[in-house]
XYZ file of C-alpha atoms in Angstrom:
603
model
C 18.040 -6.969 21.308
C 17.703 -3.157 22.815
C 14.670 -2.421 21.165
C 13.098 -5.899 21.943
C 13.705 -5.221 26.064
C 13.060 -1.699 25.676
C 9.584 -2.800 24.246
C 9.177 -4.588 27.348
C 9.558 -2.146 29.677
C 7.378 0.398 28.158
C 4.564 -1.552 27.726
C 4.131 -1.377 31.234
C 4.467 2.804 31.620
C 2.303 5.373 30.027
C 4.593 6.839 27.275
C 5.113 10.605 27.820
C 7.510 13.298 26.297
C 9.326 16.232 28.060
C 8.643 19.732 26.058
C 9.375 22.858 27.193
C 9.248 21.565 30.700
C 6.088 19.788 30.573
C 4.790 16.215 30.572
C 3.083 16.231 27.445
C 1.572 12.781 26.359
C 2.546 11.459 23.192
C -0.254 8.494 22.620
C -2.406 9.045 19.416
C -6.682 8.703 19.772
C -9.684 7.816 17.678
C -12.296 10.070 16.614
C -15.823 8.097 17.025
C -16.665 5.920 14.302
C -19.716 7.182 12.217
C -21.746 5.202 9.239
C -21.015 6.018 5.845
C -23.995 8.509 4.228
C -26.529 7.057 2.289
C -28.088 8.943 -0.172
C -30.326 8.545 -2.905
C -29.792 5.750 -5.408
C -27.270 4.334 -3.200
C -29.116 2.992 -0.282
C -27.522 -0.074 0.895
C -24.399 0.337 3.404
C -21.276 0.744 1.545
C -17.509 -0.785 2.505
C -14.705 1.210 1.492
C -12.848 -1.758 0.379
C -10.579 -0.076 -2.055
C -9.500 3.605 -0.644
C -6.915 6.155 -2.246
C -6.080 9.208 -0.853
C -6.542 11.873 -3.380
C -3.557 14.089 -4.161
C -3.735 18.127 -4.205
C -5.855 17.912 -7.883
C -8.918 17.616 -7.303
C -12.185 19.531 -8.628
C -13.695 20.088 -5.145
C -11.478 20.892 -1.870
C -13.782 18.835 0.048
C -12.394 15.755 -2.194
C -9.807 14.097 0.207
C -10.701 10.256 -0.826
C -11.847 7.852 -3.319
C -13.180 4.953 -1.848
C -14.946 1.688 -3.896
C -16.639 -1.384 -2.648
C -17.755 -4.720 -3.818
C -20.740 -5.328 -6.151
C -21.514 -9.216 -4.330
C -23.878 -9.958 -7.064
C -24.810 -13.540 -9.311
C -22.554 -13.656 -12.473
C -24.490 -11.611 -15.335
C -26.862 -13.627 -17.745
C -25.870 -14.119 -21.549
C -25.043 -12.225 -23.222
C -23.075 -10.228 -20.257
C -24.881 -6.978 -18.737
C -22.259 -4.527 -17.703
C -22.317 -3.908 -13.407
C -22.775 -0.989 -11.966
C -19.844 0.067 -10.055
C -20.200 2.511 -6.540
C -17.468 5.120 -5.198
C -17.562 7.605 -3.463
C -15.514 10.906 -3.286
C -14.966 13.389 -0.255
C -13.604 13.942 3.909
C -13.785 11.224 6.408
C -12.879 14.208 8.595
C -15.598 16.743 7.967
C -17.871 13.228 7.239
C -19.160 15.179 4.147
C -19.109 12.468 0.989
C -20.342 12.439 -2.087
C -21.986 8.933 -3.817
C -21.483 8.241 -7.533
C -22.504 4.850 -9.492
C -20.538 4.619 -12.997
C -20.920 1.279 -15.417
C -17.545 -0.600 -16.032
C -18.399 -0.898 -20.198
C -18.068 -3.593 -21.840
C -14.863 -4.548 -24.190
C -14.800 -5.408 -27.729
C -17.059 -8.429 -29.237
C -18.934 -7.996 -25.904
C -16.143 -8.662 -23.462
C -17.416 -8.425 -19.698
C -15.041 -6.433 -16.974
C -17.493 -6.990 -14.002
C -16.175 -4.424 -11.752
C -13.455 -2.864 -9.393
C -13.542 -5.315 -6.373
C -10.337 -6.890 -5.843
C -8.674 -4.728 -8.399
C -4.989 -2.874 -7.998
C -4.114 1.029 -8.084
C -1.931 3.333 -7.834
C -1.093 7.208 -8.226
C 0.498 8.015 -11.489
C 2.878 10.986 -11.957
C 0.502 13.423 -12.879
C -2.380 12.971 -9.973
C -4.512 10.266 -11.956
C -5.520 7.287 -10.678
C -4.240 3.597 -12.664
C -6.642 1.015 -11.868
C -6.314 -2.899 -13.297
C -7.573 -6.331 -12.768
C -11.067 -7.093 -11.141
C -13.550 -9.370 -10.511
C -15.974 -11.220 -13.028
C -17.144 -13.582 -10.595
C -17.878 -13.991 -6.870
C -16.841 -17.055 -4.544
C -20.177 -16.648 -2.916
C -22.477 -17.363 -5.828
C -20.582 -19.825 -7.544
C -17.481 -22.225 -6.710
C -14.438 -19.587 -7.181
C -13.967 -15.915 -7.638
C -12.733 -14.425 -11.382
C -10.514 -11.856 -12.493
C -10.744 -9.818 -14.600
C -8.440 -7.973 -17.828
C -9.681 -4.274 -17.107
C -7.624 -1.425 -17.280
C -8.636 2.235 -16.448
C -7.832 5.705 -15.015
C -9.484 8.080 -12.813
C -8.668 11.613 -12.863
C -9.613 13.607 -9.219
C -9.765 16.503 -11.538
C -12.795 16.199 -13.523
C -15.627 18.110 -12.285
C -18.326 16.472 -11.032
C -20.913 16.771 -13.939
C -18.737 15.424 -16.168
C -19.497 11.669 -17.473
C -18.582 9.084 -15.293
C -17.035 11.692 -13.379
C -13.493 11.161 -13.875
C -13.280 7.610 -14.644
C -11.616 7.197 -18.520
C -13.013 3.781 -19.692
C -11.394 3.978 -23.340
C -8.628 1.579 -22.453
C -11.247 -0.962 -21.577
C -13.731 0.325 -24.923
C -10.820 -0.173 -27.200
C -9.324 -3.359 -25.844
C -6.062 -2.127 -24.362
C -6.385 -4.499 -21.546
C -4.242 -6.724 -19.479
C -3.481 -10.057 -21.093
C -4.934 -11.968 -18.231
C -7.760 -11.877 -16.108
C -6.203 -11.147 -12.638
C -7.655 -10.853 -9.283
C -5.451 -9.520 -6.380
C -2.759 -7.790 -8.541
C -0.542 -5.416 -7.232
C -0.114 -2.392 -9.076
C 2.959 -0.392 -8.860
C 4.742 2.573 -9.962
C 7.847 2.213 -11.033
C 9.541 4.632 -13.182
C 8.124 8.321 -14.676
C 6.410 6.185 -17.707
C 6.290 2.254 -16.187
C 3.728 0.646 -14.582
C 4.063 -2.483 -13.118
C 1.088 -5.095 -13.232
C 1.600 -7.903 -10.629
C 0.146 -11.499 -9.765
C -2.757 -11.899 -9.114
C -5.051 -15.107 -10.181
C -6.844 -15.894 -12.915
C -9.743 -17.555 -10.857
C -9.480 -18.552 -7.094
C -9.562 -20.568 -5.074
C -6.956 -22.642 -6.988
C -9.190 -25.736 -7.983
C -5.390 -28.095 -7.581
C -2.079 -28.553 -8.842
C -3.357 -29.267 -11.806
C -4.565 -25.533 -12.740
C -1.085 -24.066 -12.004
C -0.236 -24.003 -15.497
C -2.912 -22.155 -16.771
C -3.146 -20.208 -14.012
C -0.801 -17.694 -15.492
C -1.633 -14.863 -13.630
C 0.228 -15.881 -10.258
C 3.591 -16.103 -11.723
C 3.471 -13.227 -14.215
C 3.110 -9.369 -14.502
C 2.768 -7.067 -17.250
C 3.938 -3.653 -17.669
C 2.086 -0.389 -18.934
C 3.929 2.620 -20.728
C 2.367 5.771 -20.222
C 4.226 7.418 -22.697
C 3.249 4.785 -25.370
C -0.678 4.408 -23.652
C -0.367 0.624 -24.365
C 1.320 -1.979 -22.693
C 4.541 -3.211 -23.270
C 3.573 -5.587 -26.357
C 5.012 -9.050 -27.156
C 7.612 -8.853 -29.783
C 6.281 -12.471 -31.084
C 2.777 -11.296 -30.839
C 2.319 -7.335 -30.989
C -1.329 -8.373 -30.911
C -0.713 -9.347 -27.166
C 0.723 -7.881 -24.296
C 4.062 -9.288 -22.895
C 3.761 -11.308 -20.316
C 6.913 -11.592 -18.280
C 7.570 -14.255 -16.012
C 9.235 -14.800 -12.695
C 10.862 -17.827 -11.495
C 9.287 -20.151 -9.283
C 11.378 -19.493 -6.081
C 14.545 -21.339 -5.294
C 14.713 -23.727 -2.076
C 18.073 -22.980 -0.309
C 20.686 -22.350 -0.259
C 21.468 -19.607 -2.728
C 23.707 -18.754 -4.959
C 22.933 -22.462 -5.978
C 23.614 -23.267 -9.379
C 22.317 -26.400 -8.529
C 19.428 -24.957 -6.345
C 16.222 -26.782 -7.073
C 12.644 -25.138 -7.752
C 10.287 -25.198 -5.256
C 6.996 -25.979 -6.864
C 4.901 -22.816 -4.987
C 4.413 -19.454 -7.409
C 6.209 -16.680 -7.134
C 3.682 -13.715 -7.174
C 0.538 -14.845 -6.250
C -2.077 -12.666 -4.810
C -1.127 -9.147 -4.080
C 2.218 -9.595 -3.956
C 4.348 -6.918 -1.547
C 6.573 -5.119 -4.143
C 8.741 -1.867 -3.395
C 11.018 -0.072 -5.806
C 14.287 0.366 -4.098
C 16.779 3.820 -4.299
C 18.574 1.243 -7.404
C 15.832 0.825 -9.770
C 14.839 -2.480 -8.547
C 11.646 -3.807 -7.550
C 11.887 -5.969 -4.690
C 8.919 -8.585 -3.603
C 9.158 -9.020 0.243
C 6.569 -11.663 0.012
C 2.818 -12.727 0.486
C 1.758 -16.257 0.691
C 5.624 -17.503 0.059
C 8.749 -16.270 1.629
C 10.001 -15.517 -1.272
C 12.557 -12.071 -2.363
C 12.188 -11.012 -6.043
C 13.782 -8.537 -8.293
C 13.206 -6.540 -10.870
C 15.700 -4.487 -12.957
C 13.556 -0.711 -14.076
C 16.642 0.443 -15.577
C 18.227 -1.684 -18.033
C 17.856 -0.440 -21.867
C 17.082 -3.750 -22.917
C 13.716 -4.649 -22.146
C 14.495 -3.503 -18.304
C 12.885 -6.951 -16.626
C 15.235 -9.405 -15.607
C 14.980 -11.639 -12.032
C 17.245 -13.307 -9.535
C 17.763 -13.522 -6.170
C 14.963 -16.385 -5.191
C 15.310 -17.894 -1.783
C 13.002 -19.731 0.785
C 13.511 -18.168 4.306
C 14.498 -22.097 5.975
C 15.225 -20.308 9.702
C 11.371 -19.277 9.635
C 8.500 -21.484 9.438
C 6.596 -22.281 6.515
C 5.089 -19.027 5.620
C 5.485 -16.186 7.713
C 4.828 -13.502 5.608
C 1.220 -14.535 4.368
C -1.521 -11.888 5.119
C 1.657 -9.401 6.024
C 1.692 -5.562 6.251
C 5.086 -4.321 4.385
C 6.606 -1.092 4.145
C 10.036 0.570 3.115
C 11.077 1.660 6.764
C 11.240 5.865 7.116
C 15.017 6.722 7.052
C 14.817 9.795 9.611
C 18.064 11.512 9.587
C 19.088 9.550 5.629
C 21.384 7.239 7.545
C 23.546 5.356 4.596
C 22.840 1.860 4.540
C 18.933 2.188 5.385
C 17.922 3.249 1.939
C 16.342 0.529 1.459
C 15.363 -1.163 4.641
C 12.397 -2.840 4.733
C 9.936 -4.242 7.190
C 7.015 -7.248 6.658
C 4.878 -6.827 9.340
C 2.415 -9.724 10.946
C 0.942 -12.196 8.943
C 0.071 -16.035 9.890
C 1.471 -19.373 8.481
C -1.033 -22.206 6.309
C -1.459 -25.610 5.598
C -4.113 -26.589 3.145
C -5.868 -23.353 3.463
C -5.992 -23.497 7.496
C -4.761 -21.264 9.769
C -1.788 -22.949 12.175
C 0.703 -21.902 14.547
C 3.695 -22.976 15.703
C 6.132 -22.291 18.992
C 8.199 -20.164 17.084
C 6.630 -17.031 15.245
C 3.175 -17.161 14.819
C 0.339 -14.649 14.261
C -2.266 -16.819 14.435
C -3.702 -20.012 16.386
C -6.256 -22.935 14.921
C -9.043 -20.935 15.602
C -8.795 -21.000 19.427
C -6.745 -17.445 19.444
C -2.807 -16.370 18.940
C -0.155 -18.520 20.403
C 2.929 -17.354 22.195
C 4.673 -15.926 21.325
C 3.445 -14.375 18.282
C 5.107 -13.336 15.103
C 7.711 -10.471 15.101
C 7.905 -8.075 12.142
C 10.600 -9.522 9.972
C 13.231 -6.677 8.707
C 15.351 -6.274 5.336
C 18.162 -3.982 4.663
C 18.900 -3.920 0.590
C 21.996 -2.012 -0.028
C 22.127 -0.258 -3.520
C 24.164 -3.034 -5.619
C 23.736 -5.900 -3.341
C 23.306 -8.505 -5.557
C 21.560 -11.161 -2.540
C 19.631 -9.083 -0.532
C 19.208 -11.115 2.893
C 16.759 -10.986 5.855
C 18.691 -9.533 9.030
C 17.811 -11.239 12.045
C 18.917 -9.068 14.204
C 16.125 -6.532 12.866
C 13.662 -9.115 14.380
C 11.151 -7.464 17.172
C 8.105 -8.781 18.621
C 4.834 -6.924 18.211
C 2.757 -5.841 21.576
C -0.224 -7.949 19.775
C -0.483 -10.915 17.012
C -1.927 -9.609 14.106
C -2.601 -10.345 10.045
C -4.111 -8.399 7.608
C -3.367 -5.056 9.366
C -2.769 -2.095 8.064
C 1.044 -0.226 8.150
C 0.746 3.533 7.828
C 3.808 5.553 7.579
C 3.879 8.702 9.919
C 5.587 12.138 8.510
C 7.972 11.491 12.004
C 9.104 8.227 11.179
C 6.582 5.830 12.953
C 5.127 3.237 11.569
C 0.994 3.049 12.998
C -0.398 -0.800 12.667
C -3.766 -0.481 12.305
C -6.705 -3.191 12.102
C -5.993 -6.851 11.671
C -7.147 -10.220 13.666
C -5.266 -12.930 15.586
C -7.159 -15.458 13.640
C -7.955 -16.155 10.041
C -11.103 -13.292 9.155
C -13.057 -16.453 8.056
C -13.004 -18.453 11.050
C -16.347 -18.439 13.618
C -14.057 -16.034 16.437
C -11.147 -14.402 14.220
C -10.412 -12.284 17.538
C -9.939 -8.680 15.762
C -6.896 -6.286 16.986
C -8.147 -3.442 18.179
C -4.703 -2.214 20.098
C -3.085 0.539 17.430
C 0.504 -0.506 17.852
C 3.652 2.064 16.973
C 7.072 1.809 15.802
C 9.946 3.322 15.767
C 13.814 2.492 15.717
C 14.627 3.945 19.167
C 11.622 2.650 20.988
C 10.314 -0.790 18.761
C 6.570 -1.448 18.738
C 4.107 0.406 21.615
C 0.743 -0.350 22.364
C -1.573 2.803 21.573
C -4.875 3.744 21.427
C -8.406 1.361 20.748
C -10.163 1.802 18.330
C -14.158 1.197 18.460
C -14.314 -0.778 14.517
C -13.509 -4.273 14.069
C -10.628 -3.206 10.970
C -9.556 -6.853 9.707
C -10.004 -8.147 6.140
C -10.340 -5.789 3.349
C -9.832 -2.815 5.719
C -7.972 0.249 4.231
C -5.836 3.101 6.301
C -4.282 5.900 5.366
C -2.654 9.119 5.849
C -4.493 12.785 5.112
C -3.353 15.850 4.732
C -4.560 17.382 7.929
C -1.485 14.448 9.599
C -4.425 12.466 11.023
C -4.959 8.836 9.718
C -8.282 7.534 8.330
C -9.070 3.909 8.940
C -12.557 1.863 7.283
C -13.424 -1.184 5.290
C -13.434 -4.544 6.780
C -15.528 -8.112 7.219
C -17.004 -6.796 10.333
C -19.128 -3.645 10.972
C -17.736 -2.640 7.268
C -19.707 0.253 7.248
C -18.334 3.105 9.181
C -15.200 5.406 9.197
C -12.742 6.302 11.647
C -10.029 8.883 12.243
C -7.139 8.562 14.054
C -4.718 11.238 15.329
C -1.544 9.983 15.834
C 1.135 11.039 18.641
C 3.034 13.745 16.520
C -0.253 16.348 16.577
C -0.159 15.431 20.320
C 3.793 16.567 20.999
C 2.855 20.041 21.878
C 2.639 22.836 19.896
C 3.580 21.947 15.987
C 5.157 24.052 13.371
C 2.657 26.065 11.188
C 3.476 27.324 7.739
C 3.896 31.090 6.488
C 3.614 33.068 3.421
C 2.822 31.106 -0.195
C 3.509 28.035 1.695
C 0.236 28.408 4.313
C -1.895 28.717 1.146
C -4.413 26.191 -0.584
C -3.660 24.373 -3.398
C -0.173 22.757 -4.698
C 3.182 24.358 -5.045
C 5.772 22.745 -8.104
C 9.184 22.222 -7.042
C 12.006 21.176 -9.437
C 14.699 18.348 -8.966
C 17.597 18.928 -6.974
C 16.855 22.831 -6.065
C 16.710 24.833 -3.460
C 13.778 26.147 -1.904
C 13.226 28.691 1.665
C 10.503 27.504 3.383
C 8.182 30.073 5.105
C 7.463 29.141 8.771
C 4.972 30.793 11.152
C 6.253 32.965 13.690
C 6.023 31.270 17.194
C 6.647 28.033 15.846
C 8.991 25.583 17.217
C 12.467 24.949 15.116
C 11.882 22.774 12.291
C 14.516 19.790 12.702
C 12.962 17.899 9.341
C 11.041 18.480 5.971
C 9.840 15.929 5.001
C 7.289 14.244 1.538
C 5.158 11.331 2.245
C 3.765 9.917 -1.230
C -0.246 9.418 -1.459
C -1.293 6.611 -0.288
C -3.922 3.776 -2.340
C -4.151 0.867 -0.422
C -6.401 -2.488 -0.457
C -6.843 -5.397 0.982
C -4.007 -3.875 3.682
C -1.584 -3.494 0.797
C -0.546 -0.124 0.402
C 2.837 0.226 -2.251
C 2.725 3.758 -3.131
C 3.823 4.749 0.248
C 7.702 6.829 1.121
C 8.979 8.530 3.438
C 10.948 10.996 1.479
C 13.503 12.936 3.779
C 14.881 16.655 2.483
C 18.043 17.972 3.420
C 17.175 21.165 5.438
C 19.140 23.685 6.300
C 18.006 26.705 9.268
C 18.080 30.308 7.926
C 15.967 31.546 10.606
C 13.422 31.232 12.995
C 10.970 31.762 10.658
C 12.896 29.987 7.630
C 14.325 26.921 6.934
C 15.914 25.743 3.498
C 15.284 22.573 1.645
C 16.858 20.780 -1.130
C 14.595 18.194 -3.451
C 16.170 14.905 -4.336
C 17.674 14.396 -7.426
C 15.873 13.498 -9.868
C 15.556 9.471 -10.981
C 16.664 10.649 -14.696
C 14.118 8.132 -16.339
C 15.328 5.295 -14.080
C 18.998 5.488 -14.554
C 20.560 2.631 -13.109
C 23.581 4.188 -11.313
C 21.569 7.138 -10.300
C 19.913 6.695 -6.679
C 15.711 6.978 -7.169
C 14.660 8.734 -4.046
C 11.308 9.345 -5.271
C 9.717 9.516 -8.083
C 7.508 12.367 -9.994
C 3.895 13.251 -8.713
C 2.298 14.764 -5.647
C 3.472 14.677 -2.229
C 2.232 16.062 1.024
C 5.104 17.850 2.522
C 5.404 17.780 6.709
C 7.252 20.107 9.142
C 8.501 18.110 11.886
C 10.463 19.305 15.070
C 12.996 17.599 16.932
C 10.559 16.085 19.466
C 8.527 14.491 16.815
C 5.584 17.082 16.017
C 4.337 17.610 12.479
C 2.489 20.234 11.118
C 0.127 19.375 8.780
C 0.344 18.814 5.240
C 1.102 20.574 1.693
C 0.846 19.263 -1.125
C 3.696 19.757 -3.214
C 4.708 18.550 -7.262
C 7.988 17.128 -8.287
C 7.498 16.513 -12.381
């Protein structure tokens, strides 16, 4: 295709941008890597494994991030000894932190929650932090890792000297906990009140077929109402949560009514879920090619699922150890709502790492093949009842990569950050330094190299200030980076005026209009645009959107917006453009140059 040649070509140029009559380079750059702080009590290095950034609440201005790590300890002796868990809360950009140790409690009659590593999260409406699932065991001191049933919230707006400091353990005290054990669940939002609890395992590795019955976890999720502050409870049991179930997925083709089940789970281990401008929650994968929806609107119990397909034109699984992301509509083009890209990943058999002459992201341990995997691309139109893979959205990547990171840009770009060519266990797993961005004009670009080795259980994100922080991973997993990406290098950027240059967070109502105060000098504003606060693991990130406004230009020193409308409780023939919470609203010209960010409340 276009892109595809277009790719080639500029690979081989320096990529520059004409402003104002000036060749102005538009490639991003790293900020030097620097060691996390130790400080008293917490001496040993620390790996920001789990990493959320925090929205416009918190106590202390300096409070940009919440980052956890693992606890890589023997399981506890009998009766079980709660584990202490480490976080930390502050500015990879200033490199000021803050180091707290809490104790996940224990449940009732004793019950032992180990701690956060390998746990899901995301940002609820009102700035808190949902946290689930866990680990009770590690791989390395015994034969197989465990999950675990926590459930908990942090609030960013606790001061410091208060207990715990923000972290509300009652769920977990009183025994409002997930059904299952689960480790690797995704965690998503999906309407005002729902939370969705996804996959996961109940202990892994899988010790054989055998085990995939009880193994629950990977082909179930459960669902938390925040309105209720309990899970969705079984109507059989109301002592137990409800545990609904997706299909194993279909082999093709489909619609099939006499399709037969493939014998591989659905969900498995943080599973890629997105919820789509129709109320739907669509899985674009993880270790099966595998589409999955569910319904957040209906009245009646809102969970239903259809639309299970193996991808038979790619090779066994493409999307495993993927990046995936709902693709920025710049310019709210009808028909992209809903587009959405799986990025990287590698293919397996029996747990090894194998390529093939097709699409591949990784080789036997010897280094990528050729040519490697392109980013696979979805368009879901609202009321599409089989969504289908396009092919034609198909591009190849500068570099082979899994387990990167995909980081939405307030211009539209998509920054791939992090990852290897080879499985992170293997001797050489050949880490991808090469940033690579995307866009739909240009397809992927090489960019700038970072110094840290970012592959497995690196975390990225985007701040406030536009720039992108980047730390975790298997290798040197003890520093932090920042990257500034190609829109604060586009010449001079808009700057904000009047209420709007000011600290804190501004409320904005549904579907109203609002005049924007821009500096004087600035460059005309082309786009206003809300990018959702990122929490992000294991390089699974769901809470991301793009969120474009419709703008209007009153001046040069004003330009009008109008919020979406809002997703009226998860109406099913009303179009969810986002949903409540906190969003960091960008400025962005028609060159591609963002100001920086303000955080801004949609209830």
């Amino acid at each position: 295709m276009a892109a595809t040649r277009m790719n080639q070509f500029r690979r081989t140029l320096p990529c520059f941008l004409m402003l104002a009559g000036s060749l102005v380079a538009q490639n991003g750059q790293w900020i030097s890597a620097y060691n996390h702080p130790i400080s008293t009590g917490f001496v040993s290095p620390f790996n920001a494994f789990n990493l959320a950034v925090i929205p416009g609440v918190g106590a202390n201005p300096n409070d940009v991030v919440i980052a956890w790590d693992s606890q890589f300890q023997p399981p506890p002796a009998s009766p079980p000894v709660p584990w202490p868990q480490r976080f930390t809360v502050g500015n990879p950009e200033s490199r000021k932190f803050a180091n707290f140790t809490v104790t996940v409690p224990l449940g009732p009659s004793s019950e032992f929650y180990g701690d956060l590593f390998c746990s899901g999260h995301c940002w609820l409406p009102d700035g808190r932090l949902f946290v689930a699932g866990g680990n009770t065991q590690y791989g390395v001191t015994g034969s197989y890792f465990a999950g675990s049933r926590f459930a908990g919230i942090w609030d960013p707006a606790a001061p410091r000297g208060a207990p715990n400091f923000g972290w509300d353990f009652s769920l977990a005290r009183t025994g409002k906990v997930l059904r299952l054990m689960r480790w690797y669940p995704t965690v998503t939002l999906i309407s005002r009140n729902l939370v969705m609890v996804s996959g996961g395992s109940e202990r892994s590795p899988d010790p054989g077929p055998a085990s995939r019955g009880p193994n629950r976890a990977r082909t179930t999720y459960a669902v938390f109402d925040l309105f209720a502050g309990d899970w969705v409870r079984d109507p059989a049991n109301p002592a137990q949560n409800m545990l609904f179930s997706s299909p194993f997925h279909y082999n093709p083709p489909l619609p099939n009514p006499t399709a037969t089940l493939d014998a591989s789970p659905c969900f498995d281990e943080y599973p890629r879920l997105h919820l789509l401008s129709n109320n739907r929650v669509f899985l674009s994968g993880q270790w099966q090619e595998s589409a999955f929806v569910v319904d957040a609107a209906s009245p009646t119990g809102y969970y239903w699922a259809d639309n299970m397909w193996s991808l038979s034109s790619f090779p066994d699984n493409p999307l495993s150890a993927a990046a995936s992301v709902l693709v920025p509509n710049v310019g709210n083009v009808a028909g992209l709502e809903d587009e959405i890209m799986a990025i990287g990943g590698s293919n397996w058999t029996f747990g090894v790492v194998v390529g093939t002459s097709q699409r591949i992201l990784a080789g036997s341990g010897t280094g990528p093949q050729s040519p490697p995997l392109s980013p696979l691309g979805m368009n879901v139109t609202p009321g599409n009842q089989v969504p289908q893979w396009n092919p034609l959205s198909v591009e190849q990547m500068v570099r082979p990569r899994m387990v990167g990171n995909a980081v939405l840009g307030p211009d539209g770009d998509i920054v791939m950050i992090g990852g290897s060519s080879a499985h992170y266990w293997q001797s050489q797993p050949n880490p991808e330094l090469v940033t690579e961005v995307w866009n739909r004009a240009n397809g992927w670009t090489a960019d700038a190299t970072q110094s840290s080795p970012r592959m497995y259980h690196s975390t990225a994100g985007l701040l406030p200030s536009g720039r992108m922080v980047s730390a975790g991973g298997d290798v040197r997993t003890f520093d932090w980076e920042v990257y500034e990406p190609g829109y604060m290098r586009r010449g001079t950027p808009p700057r904000w005026a009047g209420t709007w240059a000011g600290s804190g967070r501004i409320a904005l109502n549904w579907n109203t209009s609002y005049d924007v105060a821009v500096a004087t000098g600035s460059p005309s504003v082309a786009r206003v645009v809300l990018m959702r606060a990122c929490s992000t693991t294991h390089h699974s990130d769901m809470d991301q959107r793009y969120v474009e406004l419709a703008t209007t230009t009153v001046s040069s020193t004003m330009v009008r917006i109008m919020t979406p409308t809002a997703p009226n409780g998860g109406s099913a023939t009303n179009s969810v453009k986002a949903l409540p919470g906190y969003y960091l609203m960008f400025l962005v010209t028609s060159g591609g140059a963002a100001s920086t960010g303000r955080w801004v409340y949609l209830p």
